Tab-separated table of C-alpha atoms and ligand atoms in Angstrom:
chain	number	residue	atom	x	y	z
A	1	UNK	CA	0.000	0.000	0.000
A	2	UNK	CA	1.559	3.261	-1.029
A	3	UNK	CA	1.462	6.489	0.866
A	4	UNK	CA	-1.424	8.846	0.040
A	5	UNK	CA	-3.811	5.933	-0.567
A	6	UNK	CA	-6.375	7.979	1.363
A	7	UNK	CA	-5.728	11.380	-0.224
A	8	UNK	CA	-8.901	13.456	-0.252
A	9	UNK	CA	-10.610	11.353	2.445
A	10	UNK	CA	-11.591	12.376	5.940
A	11	UNK	CA	-11.276	10.015	8.896
A	12	UNK	CA	-12.639	10.183	12.435
A	13	UNK	CA	-10.695	8.148	15.004
A	14	UNK	CA	-12.284	8.077	18.457
A	15	UNK	CA	-9.714	7.711	21.218
A	16	UNK	CA	-7.116	8.873	18.710
A	17	UNK	CA	-4.953	10.577	21.300
A	18	UNK	CA	-3.272	7.576	22.927
A	19	UNK	CA	-2.451	3.910	22.428
A	20	UNK	CA	-3.892	2.059	19.459
A	21	UNK	CA	-5.949	5.068	18.347
A	22	UNK	CA	-2.863	7.272	18.216
A	23	UNK	CA	-1.100	4.778	15.933
A	24	UNK	CA	-4.224	4.596	13.743
A	25	UNK	CA	-4.477	8.393	13.502
A	26	UNK	CA	-0.782	8.711	12.624
A	27	UNK	CA	-0.984	5.978	9.981
A	28	UNK	CA	-4.184	7.270	8.323
A	29	UNK	CA	-2.614	10.751	8.343
A	30	UNK	CA	0.499	9.400	6.614
A	31	UNK	CA	-1.759	7.734	4.072
A	32	UNK	CA	-3.180	11.146	3.165
A	33	UNK	CA	-6.463	11.323	5.101
A	34	UNK	CA	-7.511	14.409	7.049
A	35	UNK	CA	-7.811	12.980	10.553
A	36	UNK	CA	-10.130	14.075	13.378
A	37	UNK	CA	-8.329	12.921	16.527
A	38	UNK	CA	-10.954	12.197	19.181
A	39	UNK	CA	-10.153	12.377	22.883
A	40	UNK	CA	-11.948	12.788	26.200
A	41	UNK	CA	-9.627	14.368	28.744
A	42	UNK	CA	-6.004	14.438	27.670
A	43	UNK	CA	-5.910	17.439	25.345
A	44	UNK	CA	-2.124	17.571	25.329
A	45	UNK	CA	-1.895	13.983	24.067
A	46	UNK	CA	-4.387	14.784	21.292
A	47	UNK	CA	-2.389	17.862	20.293
A	48	UNK	CA	0.791	15.777	20.156
A	49	UNK	CA	-0.883	13.414	17.697
A	50	UNK	CA	-2.114	16.317	15.572
A	51	UNK	CA	1.402	17.788	15.525
A	52	UNK	CA	2.837	14.387	14.625
A	53	UNK	CA	0.498	14.025	11.662
A	54	UNK	CA	1.363	17.544	10.525
A	55	UNK	CA	5.096	16.853	10.890
A	56	UNK	CA	4.571	13.904	8.535
A	57	UNK	CA	3.056	16.340	6.017
A	58	UNK	CA	-0.560	15.391	6.769
A	59	UNK	CA	-3.690	17.106	8.025
A	60	UNK	CA	-5.335	16.579	11.423
A	61	UNK	CA	-7.286	18.316	14.145
A	62	UNK	CA	-8.190	17.413	17.726
A	63	UNK	CA	-11.812	16.753	18.608
A	64	UNK	CA	-12.882	16.721	22.240
A	65	UNK	CA	-15.844	14.456	22.906
A	66	UNK	CA	-16.350	12.521	26.092
A	67	UNK	CA	-18.190	9.313	25.309
A	68	UNK	CA	-20.340	7.251	27.638
A	69	UNK	CA	-23.159	9.711	28.376
A	70	UNK	CA	-26.484	10.271	26.719
A	71	UNK	CA	-26.085	12.768	23.905
A	72	UNK	CA	-22.368	12.026	23.511
A	73	UNK	CA	-22.525	11.016	19.832
A	74	UNK	CA	-24.650	13.979	18.797
A	75	UNK	CA	-22.231	16.291	20.608
A	76	UNK	CA	-19.252	14.647	18.900
A	77	UNK	CA	-20.711	15.264	15.441
A	78	UNK	CA	-21.652	18.815	16.329
A	79	UNK	CA	-18.030	19.466	17.278
A	80	UNK	CA	-16.875	17.671	14.133
A	81	UNK	CA	-19.129	19.772	11.896
A	82	UNK	CA	-17.872	22.959	13.517
A	83	UNK	CA	-14.231	22.033	12.759
A	84	UNK	CA	-14.307	20.138	9.512
A	85	UNK	CA	-15.124	23.031	7.162
A	86	UNK	CA	-11.795	24.666	7.984
A	87	UNK	CA	-9.933	21.487	7.035
A	88	UNK	CA	-12.037	19.958	4.314
A	89	UNK	CA	-14.556	22.279	2.650
A	90	UNK	CA	-17.941	20.647	2.185
A	91	UNK	CA	-17.509	18.535	5.301
A	92	UNK	CA	-18.529	14.901	5.501
A	93	UNK	CA	-16.530	11.854	6.471
A	94	UNK	CA	-15.217	8.766	4.667
A	95	UNK	CA	-13.775	6.607	7.455
A	96	UNK	CA	-15.130	6.156	10.975
A	97	UNK	CA	-12.893	4.245	13.390
A	98	UNK	CA	-14.676	3.406	16.631
A	99	UNK	CA	-11.597	2.857	18.761
A	100	UNK	CA	-12.265	4.592	22.097
A	101	UNK	CA	-12.918	2.003	24.731
A	102	UNK	CA	-12.416	1.241	28.382
A	103	UNK	CA	-11.160	-2.017	29.814
A	104	UNK	CA	-12.356	-1.639	33.379
A	105	UNK	CA	-14.135	-4.844	34.236
A	106	UNK	CA	-14.061	-7.750	36.640
A	107	UNK	CA	-15.315	-11.277	37.060
A	108	UNK	CA	-19.040	-11.866	37.424
A	109	UNK	CA	-18.930	-12.034	41.219
A	110	UNK	CA	-17.243	-8.644	41.450
A	111	UNK	CA	-19.379	-6.955	38.818
A	112	UNK	CA	-21.596	-4.035	39.815
A	113	UNK	CA	-24.483	-2.728	37.735
A	114	UNK	CA	-22.745	0.652	37.582
A	115	UNK	CA	-19.555	-0.846	36.146
A	116	UNK	CA	-21.577	-2.882	33.657
A	117	UNK	CA	-23.455	0.215	32.492
A	118	UNK	CA	-20.262	2.246	32.173
A	119	UNK	CA	-18.368	-0.246	30.039
A	120	UNK	CA	-21.377	-0.788	27.783
A	121	UNK	CA	-22.008	2.957	27.480
A	122	UNK	CA	-18.485	3.655	26.212
A	123	UNK	CA	-17.717	0.471	24.281
A	124	UNK	CA	-21.140	-0.251	22.732
A	125	UNK	CA	-23.668	2.550	23.040
A	126	UNK	CA	-21.250	5.247	21.870
A	127	UNK	CA	-20.250	3.407	18.642
A	128	UNK	CA	-23.933	2.641	17.929
A	129	UNK	CA	-24.938	6.283	18.128
A	130	UNK	CA	-21.767	7.622	16.514
A	131	UNK	CA	-22.739	5.565	13.486
A	132	UNK	CA	-26.441	6.359	13.771
A	133	UNK	CA	-25.745	10.103	13.665
A	134	UNK	CA	-22.727	9.727	11.381
A	135	UNK	CA	-24.527	7.965	8.547
A	136	UNK	CA	-25.864	11.185	7.085
A	137	UNK	CA	-22.276	12.466	6.923
A	138	UNK	CA	-20.595	9.240	5.769
A	139	UNK	CA	-20.074	9.214	2.019
A	140	UNK	CA	-20.969	6.235	-0.157
A	141	UNK	CA	-17.965	3.946	-0.576
A	142	UNK	CA	-16.897	4.755	2.984
A	143	UNK	CA	-15.520	2.641	5.791
A	144	UNK	CA	-16.555	1.823	9.338
A	145	UNK	CA	-13.925	0.036	11.429
A	146	UNK	CA	-14.742	-1.069	14.968
A	147	UNK	CA	-11.916	-1.930	17.344
A	148	UNK	CA	-13.030	-5.083	19.081
A	149	UNK	CA	-10.888	-7.547	21.037
A	150	UNK	CA	-9.689	-11.118	20.890
A	151	UNK	CA	-11.670	-11.704	24.089
A	152	UNK	CA	-14.903	-11.646	22.088
A	153	UNK	CA	-13.713	-15.074	20.866
A	154	UNK	CA	-11.362	-16.227	23.652
A	155	UNK	CA	-12.987	-16.780	27.044
A	156	UNK	CA	-11.604	-14.557	29.797
A	157	UNK	CA	-14.080	-14.647	32.690
A	158	UNK	CA	-11.901	-12.223	34.670
A	159	UNK	CA	-13.189	-9.408	32.432
A	160	UNK	CA	-16.559	-10.842	31.540
A	161	UNK	CA	-18.513	-7.628	30.890
A	162	UNK	CA	-15.715	-6.147	28.759
A	163	UNK	CA	-15.752	-9.315	26.649
A	164	UNK	CA	-19.502	-8.986	26.221
A	165	UNK	CA	-19.124	-5.413	24.941
A	166	UNK	CA	-16.780	-6.593	22.207
A	167	UNK	CA	-19.105	-9.453	21.280
A	168	UNK	CA	-21.873	-6.870	20.909
A	169	UNK	CA	-19.608	-4.673	18.782
A	170	UNK	CA	-18.836	-7.564	16.420
A	171	UNK	CA	-22.555	-8.206	16.019
A	172	UNK	CA	-23.044	-4.508	15.244
A	173	UNK	CA	-20.359	-4.857	12.555
A	174	UNK	CA	-22.191	-7.802	11.022
A	175	UNK	CA	-25.562	-6.098	10.838
A	176	UNK	CA	-24.208	-2.744	9.696
A	177	UNK	CA	-22.278	-4.420	6.878
A	178	UNK	CA	-25.486	-5.936	5.557
A	179	UNK	CA	-27.388	-2.675	5.880
A	180	UNK	CA	-24.720	-0.461	4.320
A	181	UNK	CA	-23.472	-2.771	1.564
A	182	UNK	CA	-25.774	-1.220	-1.045
A	183	UNK	CA	-24.003	2.108	-0.449
A	184	UNK	CA	-20.586	0.522	-1.028
A	185	UNK	CA	-19.698	1.096	2.622
A	186	UNK	CA	-17.677	-1.703	4.223
A	187	UNK	CA	-17.886	-2.424	7.947
A	188	UNK	CA	-15.362	-4.571	9.764
A	189	UNK	CA	-14.054	-5.220	13.258
A	190	UNK	CA	-10.386	-5.529	14.145
A	191	UNK	CA	-9.725	-7.678	17.215
A	192	UNK	CA	-6.367	-7.083	18.950
A	193	UNK	CA	-4.856	-9.316	21.612
A	194	UNK	CA	-2.633	-7.837	24.309
A	195	UNK	CA	-1.164	-4.571	23.034
A	196	UNK	CA	1.445	-2.421	24.760
A	197	UNK	CA	-0.663	0.629	25.666
A	198	UNK	CA	-1.410	2.530	28.884
A	199	UNK	CA	-4.256	0.109	29.631
A	200	UNK	CA	-1.723	-2.652	30.206
A	201	UNK	CA	1.171	-0.538	31.472
A	202	UNK	CA	0.491	-1.276	35.141
A	203	UNK	CA	0.997	-5.001	34.949
A	204	UNK	CA	3.067	-5.351	31.798
A	205	UNK	CA	5.709	-2.661	31.374
A	206	UNK	CA	8.979	-3.375	33.095
A	207	UNK	CA	7.778	-6.765	34.363
A	208	UNK	CA	9.760	-9.401	32.479
A	209	UNK	CA	7.656	-12.280	33.779
A	210	UNK	CA	4.362	-10.657	32.786
A	211	UNK	CA	5.767	-9.737	29.401
A	212	UNK	CA	6.941	-13.290	28.756
A	213	UNK	CA	3.493	-14.572	29.708
A	214	UNK	CA	1.728	-12.050	27.439
A	215	UNK	CA	4.108	-12.869	24.573
A	216	UNK	CA	3.490	-16.600	25.025
A	217	UNK	CA	-0.229	-16.128	24.315
A	218	UNK	CA	0.494	-15.134	20.699
A	219	UNK	CA	1.746	-17.704	18.186
A	220	UNK	CA	4.041	-14.972	16.883
A	221	UNK	CA	5.638	-14.828	20.327
A	222	UNK	CA	5.562	-11.185	21.344
A	223	UNK	CA	3.289	-8.498	22.752
A	224	UNK	CA	1.398	-6.499	20.136
A	225	UNK	CA	2.414	-2.927	19.348
A	226	UNK	CA	-0.146	-0.220	18.439
A	227	UNK	CA	1.339	-0.066	14.918
A	228	UNK	CA	0.547	-3.775	14.399
A	229	UNK	CA	-3.114	-2.878	14.729
A	230	UNK	CA	-2.928	0.436	12.853
A	231	UNK	CA	-1.497	-1.227	9.746
A	232	UNK	CA	-4.464	-3.611	9.589
A	233	UNK	CA	-6.882	-0.711	10.021
A	234	UNK	CA	-5.094	1.157	7.216
A	235	UNK	CA	-5.593	-1.818	4.917
A	236	UNK	CA	-9.309	-2.018	5.748
A	237	UNK	CA	-9.627	1.726	5.181
A	238	UNK	CA	-7.988	1.503	1.762
A	239	UNK	CA	-9.492	0.700	-1.628
A	240	UNK	CA	-7.605	-2.606	-1.602
A	241	UNK	CA	-10.020	-3.892	1.095
A	242	UNK	CA	-13.151	-3.000	-0.891
A	243	UNK	CA	-14.338	-6.641	-1.016
A	244	UNK	CA	-14.092	-7.399	2.721
A	245	UNK	CA	-17.118	-6.555	4.836
A	246	UNK	CA	-18.977	-7.821	7.891
A	247	UNK	CA	-15.889	-9.558	9.278
A	248	UNK	CA	-13.882	-9.527	12.461
A	249	UNK	CA	-10.219	-9.507	11.498
A	250	UNK	CA	-8.079	-11.229	14.106
A	251	UNK	CA	-5.184	-9.017	15.178
A	252	UNK	CA	-3.863	-11.074	18.083
A	253	UNK	CA	-0.689	-12.385	16.456
A	254	UNK	CA	-2.282	-15.811	16.576
A	255	UNK	CA	-3.710	-16.149	20.095
A	256	UNK	CA	-5.605	-19.314	20.961
A	257	UNK	CA	-4.790	-21.190	17.752
B	1	LIG	P1	-5.816	3.596	25.804
B	1	LIG	O1	-4.343	3.542	25.584
B	1	LIG	O2	-6.343	3.608	27.185
B	1	LIG	O3	-6.374	4.867	25.013
B	1	LIG	C1	-7.741	5.103	25.093
B	1	LIG	C2	-8.120	6.236	24.182
B	1	LIG	O4	-9.544	6.358	24.219
B	1	LIG	C3	-7.568	7.569	24.596
B	1	LIG	O5	-7.369	8.344	23.446
B	1	LIG	C4	-8.679	8.142	25.460
B	1	LIG	O6	-8.693	9.564	25.485
B	1	LIG	C5	-9.903	7.617	24.755
B	1	LIG	N1	-11.027	7.429	25.664
B	1	LIG	C6	-11.069	6.667	26.784
B	1	LIG	N2	-12.255	6.791	27.379
B	1	LIG	C7	-12.966	7.640	26.628
B	1	LIG	C8	-14.270	8.181	26.729
B	1	LIG	N3	-15.086	7.868	27.755
B	1	LIG	N4	-14.687	9.036	25.772
B	1	LIG	C9	-13.881	9.375	24.736
B	1	LIG	N5	-12.641	8.904	24.590
B	1	LIG	C10	-12.200	8.053	25.530
B	1	LIG	O7	-6.564	2.377	25.080
B	1	LIG	P2	-6.010	1.302	24.020
B	1	LIG	O8	-5.351	0.210	24.762
B	1	LIG	O9	-5.293	1.992	22.938
B	1	LIG	O10	-7.402	0.701	23.471
B	1	LIG	C11	-8.028	1.193	22.312
B	1	LIG	C12	-9.111	0.209	21.881
B	1	LIG	O11	-8.521	-1.072	21.643
B	1	LIG	C13	-10.196	-0.008	22.924
B	1	LIG	O12	-11.453	-0.138	22.299
B	1	LIG	C14	-9.804	-1.321	23.560
B	1	LIG	O13	-10.908	-2.003	24.108
B	1	LIG	C15	-9.217	-2.053	22.378
B	1	LIG	N6	-8.292	-3.140	22.730
B	1	LIG	C16	-7.142	-2.855	23.428
B	1	LIG	C17	-6.288	-3.902	23.738
B	1	LIG	C18	-5.000	-3.685	24.484
B	1	LIG	O14	-4.381	-4.677	24.894
B	1	LIG	N7	-4.548	-2.467	24.682
B	1	LIG	C19	-6.613	-5.213	23.368
B	1	LIG	C20	-7.784	-5.450	22.667
B	1	LIG	C21	-8.618	-4.399	22.354
B	1	LIG	P3	-8.317	10.365	26.861
B	1	LIG	O15	-6.885	10.042	27.172
B	1	LIG	O16	-8.510	11.814	26.513
B	1	LIG	O17	-9.252	9.863	27.908
C-alpha cells in the first residue's frame, strides 16, 4: 500500500490521542487522510498526535468528545461539523474508526451494575450512536472500522462484561455491513490481543515475567504494538479492502490457535 492511498478522504478516530488510536491516527494521516483525533480528557496527548500528523506532512485536528453519556454522539458530530469546514470544505466523512474504549471490568462475582453500564455505554452505546448520527455524513464507498478484542472469541471470565461489549460490537459490525453494503460502505471489526498501551502498562511494562506470559499467548511470540493494529486498520480503510465486509479480522498475532 503506497502512501497517500487515502488522499482526499476524511477520517474520524475516536480515542485517537493515545495507544492504538494514536497509531491509527498517525498511519491514516500518513496515508493522506484528514484525521479528526478524538479524545476525552487528555488534550495535550491529542495535540501531540495532531502535531505528529502535521510533521509527517498530513492534516489533522483534535476533537474533544467525552463518550459514555447520553447525547455524547450527537455532541461529537456537532463538534466535528464545527471544525471540519476549515480542514475539508464541504464537510462529511469517509472513514469512521470506533476505537475509544475502556477495559475496566471484573469477574461476574465482582461486577456491579454501575460498572456494567459504564463499560457498555463507552464500548457499545457510543459506537452505535456515533454511526447512527454519522450515517448522514458518511459518504458512499466509505468505511466503518470497529476496534473489538480477541476476548470476544477467547474466554476470559476475569473481564466478563468487557468481553460482552466486544461481542456486541462484532454483532453490530455484522448487521451494519449488511445494511450499508448497497451504499458501497464496508464495515469490519479488528480484534487485537494484548497490546502495549497505557491500559496494560500497570501489569506489563517493566515486568519481564508478565511480558513473557503475554508474549506466550500469541503464536508470533511477542506483545502487540499499536502499529501492528494500525497497519491492519489502514488496509481495511484503503481501496484494496473494498471486497471485505462484515468480518472480524483477528489481530492477536495468533492467540488461541
Ligand atoms: P488507551 O491507551 O487507554 O487509550 C484510550 C483512548 O480512548 C484515549 O485516546 C482516550 O482519550 C480515549 N477514551 C477513553 N475513554 C474515553 C471516553 N469515555 N470518551 C472518549 N474517549 C475516551 O486504550 P487502548 O489500549 O489503545 O485501546 C483502544 C481500543 O482497543 C479499545 O477499544 C480497547 O478495548 C481495544 N483493545 C485494546 C487492547 C490492548 O491490549 N490495549 C486489546 C484489545 C482491544 P483520553 O486520554 O482523553 O481519555
